[in-house]
Amino acid sequence: MIELRDLLDEDEAILFQWRSEPEVDRWMSDADLPSREAHAVWFQALRRDPDMRGWMITRGEAPMGLLTLTGLTSHHRRASWNWFLGSAVMADNDAALKAQSAAGFRREGYLRGHVLKDGLPRDVVLLGILASEWSELREAARRALSDANLIAA
């Protein structure tokens, strides 16, 4: 069963290892792989900054991914989510686009050449979902995840 748990101190090293993988870095919007020190600063902010929150995605207690929410203190009552397995997805990342579409996210924008990756401009798709839409889709998404044996029924 897939679950979310609060971040632990030892997760910082796990996340840095994942982030350092070339296949993960390929889809990240950062220009460069962060240094170990910069990653540690980000991780501490994720645990302490009231504007963001993070959880480790686990399956059978084994770390499988990370879910983050940012912009939590926004006056406009909106936040962004990101996950490693975000609301901004590289345009050629078909798997992430399909997964977020299946969860009810809609395309809200397309940013041409928005990030530089390995010196090349990459397009980014912006996705969003309203709270009212999610409340209507939540049960169907839960059933789909259960049917795929990703969460308990």
GROMACS .gro file of C-alpha atoms in nm:
model
  153
    1MET     CA    1   0.000   0.000   0.000
    2ILE     CA    2   0.123   0.350  -0.080
    3GLU     CA    3   0.128   0.593   0.214
    4LEU     CA    4   0.263   0.937   0.300
    5ARG     CA    5   0.475   0.994   0.609
    6ASP     CA    6   0.646   1.296   0.759
    7LEU     CA    7   1.005   1.353   0.654
    8LEU     CA    8   1.282   1.210   0.873
    9ASP     CA    9   1.643   1.328   0.907
   10GLU     CA   10   1.769   1.028   0.708
   11ASP     CA   11   1.546   1.120   0.413
   12GLU     CA   12   1.779   1.406   0.320
   13ALA     CA   13   2.047   1.161   0.201
   14ILE     CA   14   1.793   0.943   0.019
   15LEU     CA   15   1.649   1.242  -0.166
   16PHE     CA   16   1.993   1.368  -0.262
   17GLN     CA   17   2.082   1.025  -0.400
   18TRP     CA   18   1.761   1.017  -0.606
   19ARG     CA   19   1.810   1.375  -0.724
   20SER     CA   20   2.163   1.289  -0.837
   21GLU     CA   21   2.044   1.012  -1.071
   22PRO     CA   22   2.078   1.116  -1.438
   23GLU     CA   23   1.730   0.986  -1.526
   24VAL     CA   24   1.576   1.197  -1.247
   25ASP     CA   25   1.787   1.503  -1.329
   26ARG     CA   26   1.671   1.479  -1.690
   27TRP     CA   27   1.318   1.579  -1.587
   28MET     CA   28   1.406   1.838  -1.323
   29SER     CA   29   1.369   2.205  -1.409
   30ASP     CA   30   1.680   2.314  -1.215
   31ALA     CA   31   1.958   2.434  -1.442
   32ASP     CA   32   2.222   2.232  -1.260
   33LEU     CA   33   2.233   1.952  -1.008
   34PRO     CA   34   2.244   2.121  -0.665
   35SER     CA   35   2.548   2.076  -0.444
   36ARG     CA   36   2.512   1.857  -0.136
   37GLU     CA   37   2.514   2.175   0.076
   38ALA     CA   38   2.243   2.345  -0.132
   39HIS     CA   39   2.033   2.029  -0.116
   40ALA     CA   40   2.068   2.017   0.265
   41VAL     CA   41   1.953   2.381   0.291
   42TRP     CA   42   1.650   2.303   0.070
   43PHE     CA   43   1.565   1.995   0.279
   44GLN     CA   44   1.577   2.192   0.605
   45ALA     CA   45   1.357   2.462   0.453
   46LEU     CA   46   1.111   2.194   0.343
   47ARG     CA   47   1.085   2.079   0.704
   48ARG     CA   48   1.069   2.424   0.867
   49ASP     CA   49   0.932   2.687   0.627
   50PRO     CA   50   0.557   2.742   0.690
   51ASP     CA   51   0.511   2.812   0.318
   52MET     CA   52   0.596   2.454   0.221
   53ARG     CA   53   0.543   2.098   0.340
   54GLY     CA   54   0.686   1.765   0.229
   55TRP     CA   55   0.606   1.399   0.279
   56MET     CA   56   0.789   1.083   0.184
   57ILE     CA   57   0.584   0.852  -0.037
   58THR     CA   58   0.630   0.497   0.092
   59ARG     CA   59   0.522   0.151  -0.012
   60GLY     CA   60   0.548  -0.108   0.261
   61GLU     CA   61   0.755   0.144   0.463
   62ALA     CA   62   1.018   0.167   0.184
   63PRO     CA   63   1.075   0.522   0.052
   64MET     CA   64   0.946   0.546  -0.305
   65GLY     CA   65   0.910   0.918  -0.374
   66LEU     CA   66   0.848   1.267  -0.240
   67LEU     CA   67   0.537   1.485  -0.242
   68THR     CA   68   0.571   1.857  -0.169
   69LEU     CA   69   0.329   2.147  -0.142
   70THR     CA   70   0.460   2.502  -0.178
   71GLY     CA   71   0.289   2.838  -0.157
   72LEU     CA   72   0.081   2.735   0.145
   73THR     CA   73   0.072   3.084   0.295
   74SER     CA   74  -0.041   3.251  -0.028
   75HIS     CA   75  -0.307   3.517   0.010
   76HIS     CA   76  -0.466   3.379  -0.307
   77ARG     CA   77  -0.537   3.039  -0.143
   78ARG     CA   78  -0.344   2.835  -0.394
   79ALA     CA   79  -0.042   2.610  -0.367
   80SER     CA   80   0.177   2.410  -0.602
   81TRP     CA   81   0.256   2.045  -0.568
   82ASN     CA   82   0.553   1.854  -0.691
   83TRP     CA   83   0.631   1.490  -0.674
   84PHE     CA   84   0.912   1.262  -0.772
   85LEU     CA   85   0.790   0.932  -0.914
   86GLY     CA   86   0.465   1.874  -1.039
   87SER     CA   87   0.230   2.081  -1.154
   88ALA     CA   88   0.498   2.198  -1.396
   89VAL     CA   89   0.606   1.909  -1.617
   90MET     CA   90   0.864   1.891  -1.895
   91ALA     CA   91   0.662   1.884  -2.217
   92ASP     CA   92   0.824   1.560  -2.333
   93ASN     CA   93   0.767   1.374  -2.002
   94ASP     CA   94   0.473   1.171  -2.130
   95ALA     CA   95   0.449   0.948  -1.822
   96ALA     CA   96   0.411   1.242  -1.581
   97LEU     CA   97   0.163   1.418  -1.810
   98LYS     CA   98  -0.053   1.104  -1.835
   99ALA     CA   99  -0.041   1.044  -1.460
  100GLN     CA  100  -0.145   1.398  -1.374
  101SER     CA  101  -0.415   1.398  -1.640
  102ALA     CA  102  -0.553   1.075  -1.495
  103ALA     CA  103  -0.563   1.246  -1.154
  104GLY     CA  104  -0.781   1.523  -1.300
  105PHE     CA  105  -0.523   1.793  -1.368
  106ARG     CA  106  -0.586   2.011  -1.672
  107ARG     CA  107  -0.339   2.187  -1.896
  108GLU     CA  108  -0.336   2.557  -1.805
  109GLY     CA  109  -0.033   2.678  -1.993
  110TYR     CA  110   0.265   2.597  -2.208
  111LEU     CA  111   0.599   2.771  -2.158
  112ARG     CA  112   0.825   2.743  -2.460
  113GLY     CA  113   1.197   2.720  -2.385
  114HIS     CA  114   1.120   2.785  -2.018
  115VAL     CA  115   1.415   2.599  -1.866
  116LEU     CA  116   1.768   2.528  -1.980
  117LYS     CA  117   1.874   2.168  -1.934
  118ASP     CA  118   2.220   2.066  -2.047
  119GLY     CA  119   2.242   2.398  -2.228
  120LEU     CA  120   1.926   2.335  -2.431
  121PRO     CA  121   1.590   2.510  -2.390
  122ARG     CA  122   1.310   2.279  -2.274
  123ASP     CA  123   0.937   2.341  -2.286
  124VAL     CA  124   0.723   2.311  -1.973
  125VAL     CA  125   0.352   2.232  -1.942
  126LEU     CA  126   0.163   2.396  -1.653
  127LEU     CA  127  -0.114   2.185  -1.500
  128GLY     CA  128  -0.374   2.269  -1.240
  129ILE     CA  129  -0.679   2.141  -1.056
  130LEU     CA  130  -0.932   2.336  -0.850
  131ALA     CA  131  -1.035   2.219  -0.503
  132SER     CA  132  -1.392   2.177  -0.630
  133GLU     CA  133  -1.272   1.956  -0.917
  134TRP     CA  134  -1.056   1.745  -0.687
  135SER     CA  135  -1.343   1.689  -0.442
  136GLU     CA  136  -1.547   1.547  -0.732
  137LEU     CA  137  -1.260   1.330  -0.863
  138ARG     CA  138  -1.101   1.214  -0.538
  139GLU     CA  139  -1.300   0.892  -0.502
  140ALA     CA  140  -1.255   0.791  -0.867
  141ALA     CA  141  -0.879   0.853  -0.838
  142ARG     CA  142  -0.866   0.645  -0.520
  143ARG     CA  143  -1.050   0.359  -0.694
  144ALA     CA  144  -0.816   0.375  -0.994
  145LEU     CA  145  -0.510   0.359  -0.766
  146SER     CA  146  -0.664   0.069  -0.576
  147ASP     CA  147  -0.750  -0.117  -0.898
  148ALA     CA  148  -0.387  -0.076  -1.006
  149ASN     CA  149  -0.281  -0.229  -0.668
  150LEU     CA  150  -0.099   0.090  -0.572
  151ILE     CA  151  -0.304   0.153  -0.257
  152ALA     CA  152  -0.523  -0.063  -0.033
  153ALA     CA  153  -0.892  -0.079  -0.122
   0.00000   0.00000   0.00000
